[in-house]
Amino acid sequence: QVQVVESGGGLVQPGGSLRLSCAASGSIPTMNTMAWYRQAPGKERELVAAITSGGGTNYGDSVKGRFTISRDNAKNMVYLEVNNLKPEDTAVYYCQVRGYYNSFQKFEVWGQGTLVTVSS
């Protein structure tokens, strides 16, 4: 059974930083993408950052220059370093793992989310 679990969220003041972690377990395709999405109250879920098993990265426009995504392939873990946090960064942050077992079988699993609250 594949499982994705996030941790590291909490309350932080504007300008502060956090390190979010995501651990994936189970049968995961060797070639995959691990990503962070977030959803604020009353807003649509949006891409924060993504990283492939080969190390390629992509960031959402709202976080470019402030957030950094990284991964540990051996441990099937992905991290998100969030810096210079703003109140508008307040959201539930979700981890996603996706890939393909073959040409017809897609793999996509979401974690339960971890809450980041930015407030003074």
PDB file of C-alpha atoms in Angstrom:
ATOM      1  CA  GLN A   1       0.000   0.000   0.000  1.00  0.00           C
ATOM      2  CA  VAL A   2       1.453   3.357  -1.072  1.00  0.00           C
ATOM      3  CA  GLN A   3       1.342   6.104   1.526  1.00  0.00           C
ATOM      4  CA  VAL A   4       2.424   9.766   1.513  1.00  0.00           C
ATOM      5  CA  VAL A   5       2.834  11.662   4.798  1.00  0.00           C
ATOM      6  CA  GLU A   6       3.727  15.348   5.258  1.00  0.00           C
ATOM      7  CA  SER A   7       5.159  17.051   8.334  1.00  0.00           C
ATOM      8  CA  GLY A   8       6.835  20.283   9.416  1.00  0.00           C
ATOM      9  CA  GLY A   9       4.011  22.798   9.247  1.00  0.00           C
ATOM     10  CA  GLY A  10       3.235  25.233  12.026  1.00  0.00           C
ATOM     11  CA  LEU A  11       2.840  28.862  13.063  1.00  0.00           C
ATOM     12  CA  VAL A  12       5.539  31.271  11.898  1.00  0.00           C
ATOM     13  CA  GLN A  13       5.851  35.068  11.789  1.00  0.00           C
ATOM     14  CA  PRO A  14       6.160  36.991   8.504  1.00  0.00           C
ATOM     15  CA  GLY A  15       9.704  36.756   7.157  1.00  0.00           C
ATOM     16  CA  GLY A  16      10.307  33.452   8.905  1.00  0.00           C
ATOM     17  CA  SER A  17      11.154  30.042   7.488  1.00  0.00           C
ATOM     18  CA  LEU A  18      10.070  26.421   7.742  1.00  0.00           C
ATOM     19  CA  ARG A  19      11.218  23.090   6.352  1.00  0.00           C
ATOM     20  CA  LEU A  20       8.423  20.787   5.215  1.00  0.00           C
ATOM     21  CA  SER A  21       9.033  17.070   4.749  1.00  0.00           C
ATOM     22  CA  CYS A  22       7.174  14.381   2.826  1.00  0.00           C
ATOM     23  CA  ALA A  23       7.802  10.655   3.156  1.00  0.00           C
ATOM     24  CA  ALA A  24       6.510   8.242   0.520  1.00  0.00           C
ATOM     25  CA  SER A  25       6.384   4.486   1.044  1.00  0.00           C
ATOM     26  CA  GLY A  26       5.284   1.444  -0.932  1.00  0.00           C
ATOM     27  CA  SER A  27       5.702   0.462  -4.575  1.00  0.00           C
ATOM     28  CA  ILE A  28       6.667   3.709  -6.319  1.00  0.00           C
ATOM     29  CA  PRO A  29       7.785   3.951  -9.973  1.00  0.00           C
ATOM     30  CA  THR A  30      11.508   4.567 -10.311  1.00  0.00           C
ATOM     31  CA  MET A  31      10.829   7.454 -12.684  1.00  0.00           C
ATOM     32  CA  ASN A  32       8.503   9.816 -10.866  1.00  0.00           C
ATOM     33  CA  THR A  33       7.712  13.372  -9.876  1.00  0.00           C
ATOM     34  CA  MET A  34       7.266  14.553  -6.303  1.00  0.00           C
ATOM     35  CA  ALA A  35       5.490  17.857  -5.836  1.00  0.00           C
ATOM     36  CA  TRP A  36       4.104  20.296  -3.307  1.00  0.00           C
ATOM     37  CA  TYR A  37       0.728  21.955  -3.760  1.00  0.00           C
ATOM     38  CA  ARG A  38      -1.103  24.292  -1.415  1.00  0.00           C
ATOM     39  CA  GLN A  39      -4.663  25.377  -0.811  1.00  0.00           C
ATOM     40  CA  ALA A  40      -5.683  28.466   1.140  1.00  0.00           C
ATOM     41  CA  PRO A  41      -9.206  28.901   2.555  1.00  0.00           C
ATOM     42  CA  GLY A  42     -11.625  29.773  -0.240  1.00  0.00           C
ATOM     43  CA  LYS A  43      -8.996  29.374  -2.972  1.00  0.00           C
ATOM     44  CA  GLU A  44      -8.110  26.738  -5.552  1.00  0.00           C
ATOM     45  CA  ARG A  45      -5.284  24.308  -4.989  1.00  0.00           C
ATOM     46  CA  GLU A  46      -2.112  25.526  -6.723  1.00  0.00           C
ATOM     47  CA  LEU A  47       1.296  24.138  -7.600  1.00  0.00           C
ATOM     48  CA  VAL A  48       4.091  25.282  -5.304  1.00  0.00           C
ATOM     49  CA  ALA A  49       7.030  23.252  -6.600  1.00  0.00           C
ATOM     50  CA  ALA A  50       7.817  19.943  -8.291  1.00  0.00           C
ATOM     51  CA  ILE A  51      10.941  17.842  -8.724  1.00  0.00           C
ATOM     52  CA  THR A  52      11.543  14.794 -10.920  1.00  0.00           C
ATOM     53  CA  SER A  53      13.563  11.713 -10.014  1.00  0.00           C
ATOM     54  CA  GLY A  54      16.222  13.128 -12.357  1.00  0.00           C
ATOM     55  CA  GLY A  55      16.420  16.380 -10.390  1.00  0.00           C
ATOM     56  CA  GLY A  56      14.549  18.743 -12.698  1.00  0.00           C
ATOM     57  CA  THR A  57      12.508  21.389 -10.849  1.00  0.00           C
ATOM     58  CA  ASN A  58       9.560  23.663 -11.496  1.00  0.00           C
ATOM     59  CA  TYR A  59       8.171  26.412  -9.244  1.00  0.00           C
ATOM     60  CA  GLY A  60       4.939  28.306  -9.089  1.00  0.00           C
ATOM     61  CA  ASP A  61       5.263  32.004  -9.921  1.00  0.00           C
ATOM     62  CA  SER A  62       4.189  33.123  -6.450  1.00  0.00           C
ATOM     63  CA  VAL A  63       7.074  31.358  -4.683  1.00  0.00           C
ATOM     64  CA  LYS A  64       9.978  31.668  -7.124  1.00  0.00           C
ATOM     65  CA  GLY A  65      13.083  32.901  -5.338  1.00  0.00           C
ATOM     66  CA  ARG A  66      11.701  32.132  -1.871  1.00  0.00           C
ATOM     67  CA  PHE A  67      11.051  28.370  -1.776  1.00  0.00           C
ATOM     68  CA  THR A  68      13.414  25.495  -2.569  1.00  0.00           C
ATOM     69  CA  ILE A  69      12.425  21.897  -3.294  1.00  0.00           C
ATOM     70  CA  SER A  70      14.799  18.951  -2.906  1.00  0.00           C
ATOM     71  CA  ARG A  71      14.579  15.171  -2.638  1.00  0.00           C
ATOM     72  CA  ASP A  72      16.315  12.061  -1.374  1.00  0.00           C
ATOM     73  CA  ASN A  73      15.694   9.299  -3.922  1.00  0.00           C
ATOM     74  CA  ALA A  74      17.056   6.545  -1.688  1.00  0.00           C
ATOM     75  CA  LYS A  75      14.552   7.409   1.041  1.00  0.00           C
ATOM     76  CA  ASN A  76      11.670   8.438  -1.248  1.00  0.00           C
ATOM     77  CA  MET A  77      11.466  11.757   0.549  1.00  0.00           C
ATOM     78  CA  VAL A  78      10.918  15.282  -0.697  1.00  0.00           C
ATOM     79  CA  TYR A  79      11.515  18.540   1.179  1.00  0.00           C
ATOM     80  CA  LEU A  80      10.348  22.101   0.793  1.00  0.00           C
ATOM     81  CA  GLU A  81      12.358  24.925   2.350  1.00  0.00           C
ATOM     82  CA  VAL A  82      10.039  27.902   2.679  1.00  0.00           C
ATOM     83  CA  ASN A  83      11.720  31.273   3.268  1.00  0.00           C
ATOM     84  CA  ASN A  84      10.674  34.899   3.668  1.00  0.00           C
ATOM     85  CA  LEU A  85       7.147  33.778   4.422  1.00  0.00           C
ATOM     86  CA  LYS A  86       4.235  36.129   3.854  1.00  0.00           C
ATOM     87  CA  PRO A  87       0.703  36.032   5.295  1.00  0.00           C
ATOM     88  CA  GLU A  88      -0.584  35.027   1.849  1.00  0.00           C
ATOM     89  CA  ASP A  89       1.502  31.846   2.094  1.00  0.00           C
ATOM     90  CA  THR A  90      -0.890  30.595   4.772  1.00  0.00           C
ATOM     91  CA  ALA A  91      -2.387  27.355   3.462  1.00  0.00           C
ATOM     92  CA  VAL A  92      -2.522  23.615   3.809  1.00  0.00           C
ATOM     93  CA  TYR A  93       0.483  22.215   1.966  1.00  0.00           C
ATOM     94  CA  TYR A  94       0.008  18.850   0.233  1.00  0.00           C
ATOM     95  CA  CYS A  95       2.595  16.406  -1.073  1.00  0.00           C
ATOM     96  CA  GLN A  96       1.943  14.533  -4.322  1.00  0.00           C
ATOM     97  CA  VAL A  97       3.831  11.631  -5.887  1.00  0.00           C
ATOM     98  CA  ARG A  98       3.059  10.720  -9.498  1.00  0.00           C
ATOM     99  CA  GLY A  99       4.429   8.568 -12.296  1.00  0.00           C
ATOM    100  CA  TYR A 100       3.643   5.597 -14.526  1.00  0.00           C
ATOM    101  CA  TYR A 101       4.042   1.867 -13.939  1.00  0.00           C
ATOM    102  CA  ASN A 102       3.573   1.355 -17.712  1.00  0.00           C
ATOM    103  CA  SER A 103       2.005   3.103 -20.727  1.00  0.00           C
ATOM    104  CA  PHE A 104      -1.513   2.568 -19.365  1.00  0.00           C
ATOM    105  CA  GLN A 105      -1.198   2.533 -15.577  1.00  0.00           C
ATOM    106  CA  LYS A 106      -0.843   5.956 -13.960  1.00  0.00           C
ATOM    107  CA  PHE A 107       0.321   6.372 -10.378  1.00  0.00           C
ATOM    108  CA  GLU A 108      -0.771   9.369  -8.325  1.00  0.00           C
ATOM    109  CA  VAL A 109      -0.976   9.596  -4.531  1.00  0.00           C
ATOM    110  CA  TRP A 110      -1.635  12.578  -2.251  1.00  0.00           C
ATOM    111  CA  GLY A 111      -0.746  13.128   1.371  1.00  0.00           C
ATOM    112  CA  GLN A 112      -3.111  14.435   4.039  1.00  0.00           C
ATOM    113  CA  GLY A 113      -1.539  17.893   4.152  1.00  0.00           C
ATOM    114  CA  THR A 114       0.300  19.995   6.735  1.00  0.00           C
ATOM    115  CA  LEU A 115      -0.881  23.455   7.802  1.00  0.00           C
ATOM    116  CA  VAL A 116       1.383  26.496   7.513  1.00  0.00           C
ATOM    117  CA  THR A 117       0.120  29.642   9.220  1.00  0.00           C
ATOM    118  CA  VAL A 118       2.004  32.920   8.720  1.00  0.00           C
ATOM    119  CA  SER A 119       0.949  35.560  11.227  1.00  0.00           C
ATOM    120  CA  SER A 120       2.465  38.110  13.601  1.00  0.00           C
TER     121      SER A 120
END
